[in-house]
Structure formats: C-alpha cells, structure tokens
Tab-separated table of C-alpha atoms in Angstrom:
chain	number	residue	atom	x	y	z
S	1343	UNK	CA	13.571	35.399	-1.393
S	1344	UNK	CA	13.111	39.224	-2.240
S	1345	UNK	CA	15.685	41.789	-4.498
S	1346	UNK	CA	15.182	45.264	-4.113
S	1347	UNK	CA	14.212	45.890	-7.242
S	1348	UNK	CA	12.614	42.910	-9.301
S	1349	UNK	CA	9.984	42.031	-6.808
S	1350	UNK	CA	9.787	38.802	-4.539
S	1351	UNK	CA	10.920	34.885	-5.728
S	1352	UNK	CA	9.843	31.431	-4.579
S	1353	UNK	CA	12.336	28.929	-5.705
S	1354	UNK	CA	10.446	25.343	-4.296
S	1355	UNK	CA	13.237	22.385	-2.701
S	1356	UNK	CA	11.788	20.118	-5.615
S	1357	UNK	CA	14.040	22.041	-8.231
S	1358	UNK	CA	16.831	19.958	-6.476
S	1359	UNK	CA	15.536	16.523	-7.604
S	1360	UNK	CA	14.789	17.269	-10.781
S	1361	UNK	CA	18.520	17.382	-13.204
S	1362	UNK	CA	17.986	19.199	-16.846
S	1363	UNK	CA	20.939	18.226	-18.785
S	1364	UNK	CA	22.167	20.228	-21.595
S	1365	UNK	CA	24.756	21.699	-23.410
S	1366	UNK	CA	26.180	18.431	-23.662
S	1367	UNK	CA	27.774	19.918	-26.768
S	1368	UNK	CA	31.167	21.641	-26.654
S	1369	UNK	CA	29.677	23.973	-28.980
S	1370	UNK	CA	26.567	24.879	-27.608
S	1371	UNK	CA	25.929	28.160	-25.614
S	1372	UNK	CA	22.280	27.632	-24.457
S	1373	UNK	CA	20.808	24.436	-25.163
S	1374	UNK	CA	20.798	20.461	-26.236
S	1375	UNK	CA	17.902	20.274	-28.986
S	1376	UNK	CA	17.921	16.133	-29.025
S	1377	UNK	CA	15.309	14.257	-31.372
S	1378	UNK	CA	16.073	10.458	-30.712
S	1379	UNK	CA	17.320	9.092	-28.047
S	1380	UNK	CA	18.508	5.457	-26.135
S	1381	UNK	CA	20.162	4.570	-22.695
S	1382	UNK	CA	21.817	0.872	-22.762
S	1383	UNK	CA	23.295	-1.338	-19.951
S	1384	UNK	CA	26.707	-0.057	-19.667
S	1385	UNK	CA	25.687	3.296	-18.819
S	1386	UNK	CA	26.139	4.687	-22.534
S	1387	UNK	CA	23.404	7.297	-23.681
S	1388	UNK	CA	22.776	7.597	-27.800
S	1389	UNK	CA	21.381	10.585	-29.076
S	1390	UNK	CA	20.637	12.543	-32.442
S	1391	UNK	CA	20.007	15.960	-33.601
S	1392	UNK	CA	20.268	18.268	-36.733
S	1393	UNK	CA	24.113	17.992	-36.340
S	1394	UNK	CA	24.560	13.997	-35.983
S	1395	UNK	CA	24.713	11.376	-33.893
S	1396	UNK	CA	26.275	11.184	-30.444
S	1397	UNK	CA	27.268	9.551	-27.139
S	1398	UNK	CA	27.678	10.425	-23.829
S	1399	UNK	CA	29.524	7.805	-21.593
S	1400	UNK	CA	27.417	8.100	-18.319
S	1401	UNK	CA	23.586	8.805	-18.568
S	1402	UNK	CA	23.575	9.552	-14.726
S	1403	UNK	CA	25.906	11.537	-15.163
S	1404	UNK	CA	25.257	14.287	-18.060
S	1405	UNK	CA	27.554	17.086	-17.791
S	1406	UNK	CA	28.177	19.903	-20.297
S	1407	UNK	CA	30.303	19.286	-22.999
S	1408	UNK	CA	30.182	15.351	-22.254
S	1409	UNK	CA	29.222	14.145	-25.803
S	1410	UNK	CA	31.182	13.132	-28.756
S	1411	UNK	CA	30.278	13.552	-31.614
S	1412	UNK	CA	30.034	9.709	-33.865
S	1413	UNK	CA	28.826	10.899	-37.298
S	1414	UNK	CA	27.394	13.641	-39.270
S	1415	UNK	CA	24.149	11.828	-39.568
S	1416	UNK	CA	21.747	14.379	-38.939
S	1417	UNK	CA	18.507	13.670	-37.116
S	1418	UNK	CA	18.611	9.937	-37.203
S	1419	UNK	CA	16.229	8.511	-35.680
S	1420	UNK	CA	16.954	6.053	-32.482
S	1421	UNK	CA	14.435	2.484	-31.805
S	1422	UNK	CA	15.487	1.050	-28.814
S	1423	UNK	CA	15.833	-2.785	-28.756
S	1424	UNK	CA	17.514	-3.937	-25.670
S	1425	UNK	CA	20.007	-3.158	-22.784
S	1426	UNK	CA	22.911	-3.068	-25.341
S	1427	UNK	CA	21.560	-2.560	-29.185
S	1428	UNK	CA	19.011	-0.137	-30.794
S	1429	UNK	CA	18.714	0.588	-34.839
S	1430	UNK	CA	19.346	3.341	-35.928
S	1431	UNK	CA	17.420	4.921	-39.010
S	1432	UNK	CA	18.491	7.539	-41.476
S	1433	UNK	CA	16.756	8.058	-45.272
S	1434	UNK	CA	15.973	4.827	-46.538
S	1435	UNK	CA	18.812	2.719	-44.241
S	1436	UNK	CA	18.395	0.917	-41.061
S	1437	UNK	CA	21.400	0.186	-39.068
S	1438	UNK	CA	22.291	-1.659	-35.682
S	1439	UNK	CA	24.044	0.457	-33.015
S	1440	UNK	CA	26.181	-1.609	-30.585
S	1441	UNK	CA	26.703	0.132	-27.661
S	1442	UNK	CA	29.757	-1.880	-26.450
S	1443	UNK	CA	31.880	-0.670	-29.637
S	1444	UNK	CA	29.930	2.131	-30.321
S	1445	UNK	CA	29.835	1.123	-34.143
S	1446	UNK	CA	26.766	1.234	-36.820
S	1447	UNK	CA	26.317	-1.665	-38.823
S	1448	UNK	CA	23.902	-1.495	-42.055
S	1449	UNK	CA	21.178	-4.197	-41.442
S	1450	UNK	CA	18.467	-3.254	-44.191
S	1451	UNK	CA	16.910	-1.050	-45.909
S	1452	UNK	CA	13.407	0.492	-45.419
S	1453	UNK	CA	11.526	3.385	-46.326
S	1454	UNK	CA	9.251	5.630	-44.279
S	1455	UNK	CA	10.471	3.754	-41.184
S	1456	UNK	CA	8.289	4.443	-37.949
S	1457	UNK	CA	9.450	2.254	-34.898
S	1458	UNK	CA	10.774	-1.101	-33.956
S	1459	UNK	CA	10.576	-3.497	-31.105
S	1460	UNK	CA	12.106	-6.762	-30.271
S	1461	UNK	CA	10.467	-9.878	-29.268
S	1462	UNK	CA	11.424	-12.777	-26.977
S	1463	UNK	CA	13.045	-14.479	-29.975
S	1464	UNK	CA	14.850	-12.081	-31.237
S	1465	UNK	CA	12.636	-10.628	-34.229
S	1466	UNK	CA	13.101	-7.051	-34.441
S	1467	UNK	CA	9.999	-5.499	-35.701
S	1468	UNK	CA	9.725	-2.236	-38.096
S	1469	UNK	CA	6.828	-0.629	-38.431
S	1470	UNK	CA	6.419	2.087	-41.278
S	1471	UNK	CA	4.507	5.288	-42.094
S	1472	UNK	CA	2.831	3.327	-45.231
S	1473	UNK	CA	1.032	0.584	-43.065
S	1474	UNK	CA	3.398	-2.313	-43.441
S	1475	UNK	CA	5.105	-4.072	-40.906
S	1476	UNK	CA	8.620	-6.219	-41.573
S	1477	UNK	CA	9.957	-8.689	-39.020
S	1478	UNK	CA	13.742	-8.806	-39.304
S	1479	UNK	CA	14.789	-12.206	-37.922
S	1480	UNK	CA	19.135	-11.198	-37.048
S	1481	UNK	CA	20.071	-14.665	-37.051
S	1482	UNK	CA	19.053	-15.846	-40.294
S	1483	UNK	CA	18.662	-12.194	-41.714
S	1484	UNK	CA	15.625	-13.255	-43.040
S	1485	UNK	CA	12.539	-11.392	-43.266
S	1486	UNK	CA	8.190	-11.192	-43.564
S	1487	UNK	CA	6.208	-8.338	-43.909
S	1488	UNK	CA	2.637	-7.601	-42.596
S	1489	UNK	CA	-0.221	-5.155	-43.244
S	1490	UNK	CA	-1.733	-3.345	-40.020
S	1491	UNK	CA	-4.774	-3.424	-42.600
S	1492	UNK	CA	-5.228	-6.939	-43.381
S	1493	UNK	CA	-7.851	-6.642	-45.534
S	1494	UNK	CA	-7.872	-3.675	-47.934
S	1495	UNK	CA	-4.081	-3.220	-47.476
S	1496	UNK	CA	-5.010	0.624	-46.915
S	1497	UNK	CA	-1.566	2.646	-45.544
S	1498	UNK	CA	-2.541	3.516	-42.266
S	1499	UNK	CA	0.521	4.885	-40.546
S	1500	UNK	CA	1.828	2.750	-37.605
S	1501	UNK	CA	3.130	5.467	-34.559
S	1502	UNK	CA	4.260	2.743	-31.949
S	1503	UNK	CA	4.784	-1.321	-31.502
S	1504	UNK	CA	4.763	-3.330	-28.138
S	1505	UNK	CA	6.144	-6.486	-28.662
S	1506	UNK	CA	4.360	-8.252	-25.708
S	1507	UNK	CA	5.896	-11.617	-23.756
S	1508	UNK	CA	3.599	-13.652	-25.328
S	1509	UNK	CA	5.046	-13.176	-28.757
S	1510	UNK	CA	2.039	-11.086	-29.983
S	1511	UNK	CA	2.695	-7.323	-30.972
S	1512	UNK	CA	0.581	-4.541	-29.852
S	1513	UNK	CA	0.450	-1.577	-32.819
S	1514	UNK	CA	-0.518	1.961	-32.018
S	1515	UNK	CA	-1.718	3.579	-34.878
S	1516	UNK	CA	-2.501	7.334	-36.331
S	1517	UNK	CA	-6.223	6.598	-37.174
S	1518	UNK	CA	-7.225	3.266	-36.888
S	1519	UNK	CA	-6.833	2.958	-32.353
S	1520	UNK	CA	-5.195	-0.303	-31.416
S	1521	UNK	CA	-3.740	-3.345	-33.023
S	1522	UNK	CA	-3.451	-6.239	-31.726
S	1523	UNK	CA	-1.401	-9.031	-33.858
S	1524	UNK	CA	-1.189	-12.556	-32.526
S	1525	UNK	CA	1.335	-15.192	-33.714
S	1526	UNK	CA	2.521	-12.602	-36.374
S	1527	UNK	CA	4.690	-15.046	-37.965
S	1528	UNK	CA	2.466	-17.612	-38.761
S	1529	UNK	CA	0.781	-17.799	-42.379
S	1530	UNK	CA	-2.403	-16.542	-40.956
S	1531	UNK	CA	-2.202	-14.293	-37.350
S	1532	UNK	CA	-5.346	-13.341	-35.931
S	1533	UNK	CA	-5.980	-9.687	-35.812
S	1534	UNK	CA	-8.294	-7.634	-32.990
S	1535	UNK	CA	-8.908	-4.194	-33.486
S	1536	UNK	CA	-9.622	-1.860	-30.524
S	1537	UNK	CA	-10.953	1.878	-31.662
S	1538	UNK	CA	-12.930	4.253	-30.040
S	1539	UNK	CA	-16.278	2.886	-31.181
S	1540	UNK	CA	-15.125	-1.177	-30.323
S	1541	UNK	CA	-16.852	-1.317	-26.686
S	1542	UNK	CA	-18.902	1.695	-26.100
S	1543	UNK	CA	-17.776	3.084	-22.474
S	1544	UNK	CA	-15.280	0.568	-21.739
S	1545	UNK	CA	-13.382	1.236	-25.166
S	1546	UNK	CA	-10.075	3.382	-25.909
S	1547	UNK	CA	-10.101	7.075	-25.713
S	1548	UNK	CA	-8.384	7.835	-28.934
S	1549	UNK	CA	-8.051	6.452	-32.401
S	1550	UNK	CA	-4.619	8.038	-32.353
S	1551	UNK	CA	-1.928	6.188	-30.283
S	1552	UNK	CA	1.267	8.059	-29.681
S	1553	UNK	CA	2.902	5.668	-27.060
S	1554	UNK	CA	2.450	2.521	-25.321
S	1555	UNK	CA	3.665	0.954	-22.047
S	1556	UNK	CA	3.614	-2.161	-19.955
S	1557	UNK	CA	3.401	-2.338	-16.073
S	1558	UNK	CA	3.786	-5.712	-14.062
S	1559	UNK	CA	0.065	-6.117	-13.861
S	1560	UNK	CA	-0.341	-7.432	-17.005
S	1561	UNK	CA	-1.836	-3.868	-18.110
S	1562	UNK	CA	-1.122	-1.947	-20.891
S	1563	UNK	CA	-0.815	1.865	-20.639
S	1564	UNK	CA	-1.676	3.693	-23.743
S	1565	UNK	CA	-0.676	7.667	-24.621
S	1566	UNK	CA	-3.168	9.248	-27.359
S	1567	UNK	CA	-3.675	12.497	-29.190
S	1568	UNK	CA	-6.530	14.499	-28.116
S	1569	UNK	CA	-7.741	11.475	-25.813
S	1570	UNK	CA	-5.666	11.281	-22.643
S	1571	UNK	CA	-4.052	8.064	-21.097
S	1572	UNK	CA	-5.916	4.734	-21.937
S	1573	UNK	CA	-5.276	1.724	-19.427
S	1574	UNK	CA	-5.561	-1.795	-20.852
S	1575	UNK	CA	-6.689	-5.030	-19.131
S	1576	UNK	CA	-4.819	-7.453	-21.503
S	1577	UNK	CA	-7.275	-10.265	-19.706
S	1578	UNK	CA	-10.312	-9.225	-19.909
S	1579	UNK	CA	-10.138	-6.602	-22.942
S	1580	UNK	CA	-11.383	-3.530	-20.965
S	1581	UNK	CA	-10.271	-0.155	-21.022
S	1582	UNK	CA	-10.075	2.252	-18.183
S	1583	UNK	CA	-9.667	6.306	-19.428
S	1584	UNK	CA	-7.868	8.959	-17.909
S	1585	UNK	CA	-8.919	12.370	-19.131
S	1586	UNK	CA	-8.634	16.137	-17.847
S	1587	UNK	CA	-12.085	15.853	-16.320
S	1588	UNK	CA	-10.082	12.814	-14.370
S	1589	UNK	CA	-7.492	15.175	-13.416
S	1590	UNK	CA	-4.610	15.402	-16.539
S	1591	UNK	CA	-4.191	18.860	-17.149
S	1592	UNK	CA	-3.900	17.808	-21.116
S	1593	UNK	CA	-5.180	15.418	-23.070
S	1594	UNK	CA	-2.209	15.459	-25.502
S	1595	UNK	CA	0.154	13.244	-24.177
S	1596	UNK	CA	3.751	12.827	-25.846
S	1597	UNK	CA	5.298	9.984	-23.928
S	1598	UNK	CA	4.498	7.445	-20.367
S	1599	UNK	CA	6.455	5.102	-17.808
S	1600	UNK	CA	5.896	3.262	-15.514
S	1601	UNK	CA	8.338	3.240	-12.543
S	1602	UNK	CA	9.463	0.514	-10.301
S	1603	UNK	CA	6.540	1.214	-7.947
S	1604	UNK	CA	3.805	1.459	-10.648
S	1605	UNK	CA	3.084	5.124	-10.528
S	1606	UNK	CA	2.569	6.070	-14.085
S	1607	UNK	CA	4.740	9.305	-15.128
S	1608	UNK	CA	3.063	11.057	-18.359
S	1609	UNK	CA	4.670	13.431	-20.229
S	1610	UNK	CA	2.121	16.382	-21.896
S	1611	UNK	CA	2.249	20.136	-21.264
S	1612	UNK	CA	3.499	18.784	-17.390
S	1613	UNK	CA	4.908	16.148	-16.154
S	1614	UNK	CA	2.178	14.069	-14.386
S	1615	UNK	CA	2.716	11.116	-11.500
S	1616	UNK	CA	-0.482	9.259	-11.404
S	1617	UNK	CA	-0.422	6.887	-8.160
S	1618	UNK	CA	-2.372	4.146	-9.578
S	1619	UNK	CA	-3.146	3.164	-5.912
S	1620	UNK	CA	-4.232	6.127	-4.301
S	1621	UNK	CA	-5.860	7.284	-7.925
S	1622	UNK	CA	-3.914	10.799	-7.607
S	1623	UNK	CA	-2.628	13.032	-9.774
S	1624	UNK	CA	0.582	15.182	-8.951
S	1625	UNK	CA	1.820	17.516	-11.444
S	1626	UNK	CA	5.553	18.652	-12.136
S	1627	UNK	CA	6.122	22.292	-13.859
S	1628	UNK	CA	8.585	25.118	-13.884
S	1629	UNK	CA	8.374	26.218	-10.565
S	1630	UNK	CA	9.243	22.483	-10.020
S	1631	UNK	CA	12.147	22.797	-12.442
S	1632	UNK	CA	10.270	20.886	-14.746
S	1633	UNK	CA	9.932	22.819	-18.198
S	1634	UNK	CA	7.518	21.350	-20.841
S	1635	UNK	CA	8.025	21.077	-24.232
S	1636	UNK	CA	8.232	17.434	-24.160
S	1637	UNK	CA	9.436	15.339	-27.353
S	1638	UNK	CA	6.977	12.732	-28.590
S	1639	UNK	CA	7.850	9.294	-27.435
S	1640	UNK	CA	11.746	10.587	-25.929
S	1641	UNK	CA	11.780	8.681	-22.885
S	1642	UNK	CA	13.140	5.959	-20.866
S	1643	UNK	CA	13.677	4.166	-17.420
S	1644	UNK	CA	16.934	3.092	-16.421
S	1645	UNK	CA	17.863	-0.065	-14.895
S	1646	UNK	CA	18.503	1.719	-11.813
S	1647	UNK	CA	15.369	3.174	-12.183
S	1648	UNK	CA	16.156	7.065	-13.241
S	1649	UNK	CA	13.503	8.246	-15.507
S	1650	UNK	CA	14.801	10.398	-18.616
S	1651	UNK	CA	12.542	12.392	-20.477
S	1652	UNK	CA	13.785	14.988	-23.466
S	1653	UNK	CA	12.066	18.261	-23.660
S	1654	UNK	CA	13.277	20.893	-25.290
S	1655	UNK	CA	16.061	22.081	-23.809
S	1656	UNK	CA	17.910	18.662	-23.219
S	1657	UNK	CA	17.369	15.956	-20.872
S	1658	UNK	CA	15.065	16.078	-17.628
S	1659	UNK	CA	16.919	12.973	-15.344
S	1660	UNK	CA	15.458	12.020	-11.837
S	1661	UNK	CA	14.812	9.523	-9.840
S	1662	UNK	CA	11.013	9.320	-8.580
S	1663	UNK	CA	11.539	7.344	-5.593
S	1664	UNK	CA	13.725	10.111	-4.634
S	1665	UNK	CA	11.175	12.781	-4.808
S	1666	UNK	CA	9.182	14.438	-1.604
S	1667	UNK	CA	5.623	13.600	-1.169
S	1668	UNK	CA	3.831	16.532	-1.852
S	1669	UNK	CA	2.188	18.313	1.411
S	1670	UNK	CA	-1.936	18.155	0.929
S	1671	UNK	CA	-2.416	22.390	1.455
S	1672	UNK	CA	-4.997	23.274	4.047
S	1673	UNK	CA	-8.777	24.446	3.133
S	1674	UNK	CA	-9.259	27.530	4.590
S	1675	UNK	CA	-12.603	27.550	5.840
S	1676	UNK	CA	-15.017	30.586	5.870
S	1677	UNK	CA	-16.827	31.744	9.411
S	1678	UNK	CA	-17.929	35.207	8.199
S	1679	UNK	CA	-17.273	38.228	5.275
S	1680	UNK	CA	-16.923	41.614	6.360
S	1681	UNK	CA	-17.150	44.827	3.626
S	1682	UNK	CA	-16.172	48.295	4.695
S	1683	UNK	CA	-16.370	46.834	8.247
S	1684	UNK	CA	-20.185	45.517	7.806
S	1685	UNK	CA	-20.626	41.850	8.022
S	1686	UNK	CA	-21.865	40.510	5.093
S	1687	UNK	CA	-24.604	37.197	5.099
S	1688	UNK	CA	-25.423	35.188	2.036
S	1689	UNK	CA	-27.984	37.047	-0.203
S	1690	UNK	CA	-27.272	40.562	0.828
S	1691	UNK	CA	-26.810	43.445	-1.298
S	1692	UNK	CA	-24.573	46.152	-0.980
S	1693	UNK	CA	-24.665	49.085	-3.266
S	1694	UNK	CA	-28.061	48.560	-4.495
C-alpha cells in the first residue's frame, strides 16, 4: 500500500499466522523481556524476568496484561520436566513448580545449575556449569552425582541434557561436543564422546552444543555455536551437517523443534523450517512478522502442536501446519540486453 508522503509498504498475508505476544505485564508500555520459560498440560505458561516469576493462564491465548505476578524472584531460571512440573532455579536453590497449584516447593540445593531433564523413571537430572552432573531420584529424594569428564574430573560446563527413552542421557557441552552417558546410574556407565575431530566428515559440526532435540526417527537434532544444525543417527553413530553453505542463513543457532510433521524449525538470526523431506530451507523474518533476537534455548511445542519461541520482545506463537506454502518465484530468463537502444552481445564493449 502507498502514503503520500513516506513512500510505498508491502505488508505480506504471513504476518497473520505468526502471534508476538507481549506486554503481558500490566505495567509494561512496549515490551515482555522473558528469560525462562515453560508451557504445561493444563494450558498454564511459566515465565521469568528481571522482575520475578509469573503465569499466564492460557498459552494460546497471550493477551496483554494476562500475567500475574507469583514472586519477586528475579530471573529464575525455568527446566522443563513434564506436562505438569518444571524446577525452578534461583542462586544456589532448586525448587519444583507444580503447575496445578501454582506453588514452589524447595527440592535441593545446587550451585552453578545449568539444565535438567527427566527420565522414564522419574530421575530428574541437573547438570551444572562446573562439569558435574546430580540425578535427583523424587521418590526416595535420594541422590548421585557424575562427572561429564570421567577421567580428569576437569569442569567442563554442561549447556544441555537429553534424557533419551532408553534411560541413557545425551549431554551437550561448551567445549568438549557430545556426551553420551549410558546406564548413568550404575557404578560404572559407559561413556562415548562425539567432537568435531571423532569421525572425520561424518562427525559433529561444533564442539559447542547449545540445544538438542529428538524427532520420531530415532534421530537426534543438535543446535551449535559457530557450527550450524548437527543431525544424529542414534543407530549407526553418523552425523549429517547443516551449514550456511547448506542453506542456514547463520550458523549460530539459539534453539530447534521438531513439529508434528518432522520439519525442523531453528531459531538463529531467522526463523528457519527445514523440510527434512524435500531438503528445503524456508526462512521467516520481519517482513514475515517474525523479528529475531531469539533467546538461547526459549522454546517449546505444545501438545496441540503450537510452537513458542521467545525473542526479544515476548513470545512468537504459531502453529506451522497452519502456515501457507511459500510460492517458488519465477526465473526471469534473459533473450537479449539493449544500452542506449543498441543491443548488446556477450563480450562487447561499450565506451571503450
């Protein structure tokens, strides 16, 4: 559409699918700044910033001025667990969120806290900044601690945890690649170590793992620093790399999905749907009503299958099987050049 005075605007139909929440605030006049975040069952949404800890009631439905406000604890940060608890960590305490009651409850304490995931048993695991890992086992509130480096103890900082069906976790790490811990609670688990240098080609494109996710495939998706997207065969230990020269438009990546129908949505400078069939890449920006400024590992899909990612005005919220297929544009192809009304061949000169 044109104005008189301020030129000519192109506002694209895919603006309409794509829902930035914010304000959520009463107080807030421009934006949501949200560091943590958790969606549960029951429609509930969890989040934390500078000013505390809040709630909204209906994550598919974020209006402004929708949160309350549950404590002053500022910047907590938010592990999700399952479809109705996540722990919550601030200074040296963790504590257990229940979504139903909306009540904290102290579970532990731990220092430099990193992450946590659940396993099939129950086990919540903690990772930490200082390169130890502690399995908290709820029902017996017992616990057993691991090094990522099993044998010079060194502190290398864990950034993410899978815990995988089989009982094994998967640790993403800031220097050392990939983890992977099997039977962790025995006496002696078995260890395998995947870094850049484990495979030549076939091995991971970054030592520094920012994210991790599963698909139904039995595949693990991996988000690095500096790297690009690293996709796991869990069967036969093989890596397959997506990079810019693939067709990322950053190698940074901050967070990844994978929806119900196995495209893989990666959050970097864009938002990126890779069609793991068709091996395309469609990118999501501002003219899409997409803005970047993504926050590192802030994302999650919904039961219903909405994908929320936090940037850094609030909450993006869609739903990708919702979205328009994006119309391939037409090559224009060249039959002739004219200059000045001369046609023009391949190797002339003009001008001298």
């Amino acid at each position: 559409f044109g104005t008189i005075e301020n030129g000519f605007y192109l506002k694209r139909k895919n603006t309409e699918y794509f829902k930035l929440a914010t304000r959520l605030c009463r107080d807030e006049i421009k934006k949501t700044e949200i560091s943590y975040f958790d969606i549960f069952d029951n429609g509930l949404m969890l989040f934390s910033n500078f000013k505390g800890l809040f709630c909204c009631n209906d994550y598919s439905n974020l209006t402004p001025g929708c949160a309350q406000k549950l404590n002053s604890m500022a910047s907590a940060s938010i592990y999700p667990l399952d479809g109705r608890y996540c722990l919550v960590s601030n200074a040296d305490s963790i504590y257990m969120f229940d979504s139903h009651t909306k009540k904290l409850s102290w579970v532990m304490n731990s220092s430099a806290t990193s992450i946590a995931s659940q396993d099939k048993n129950g086990i919540i695991w903690i990772g930490s900044w200082v390169g130890i890992i502690t399995g908290y086992n709820p029902k017996t509130r017992t616990t057993c601690s691991l090094y990522v480096d099993i044998v010079k103890k060194t502190k290398i900082p864990v950034s993410f945890l899978y815990a995988d069906n089989d009982g094994s976790l998967w640790v993403g790490t800031v220097s050392a690649g990939l983890i992977h811990i099997i039977n962790p609670t025995d006496k002696h688990p078995v260890y395998e170590q995947f870094s850049t240098k484990s495979n030549g080609e076939n091995s991971i494109c970054s030592n520094i793992i920012h994210c991790i996710y599963p698909d139904d495939l039995d595949n693990l998706w991996i988000g690095t620093n500096g790297g690009g997207v690293s996709k796991l065969n869990k069967r036969t230990k093989t890596f397959e790399n997506l990079t810019e020269q693939n067709g990322l438009i950053s190698n940074n990546i901050e967070s990844l999905i994978v929806d119900k129908l196995g495209n893989i949505w990666i959050a970097s400078n864009v938002l990126t749907k890779y069609d793991t069939t068709r091996k395309i890449f469609t990118h999501y920006s501002e003219i899409d009503g997409v803005e970047a400024g993504f926050v590192w590992r802030q994302a999650k899909r919904a039961a219903d299958g909405l994908l929320l990612y936090v940037n850094k005005k609030g909450i993006v919220v869609f739903d990708p099987a919702k979205l328009p297929s994006r119309k391939e544009v037409t090559k224009p192809i060249l039959t002739g050049l004219r200059i000045r009304g001369v046609s023009i061949k391949v190797g002339d000169s003009i001008d001298g």
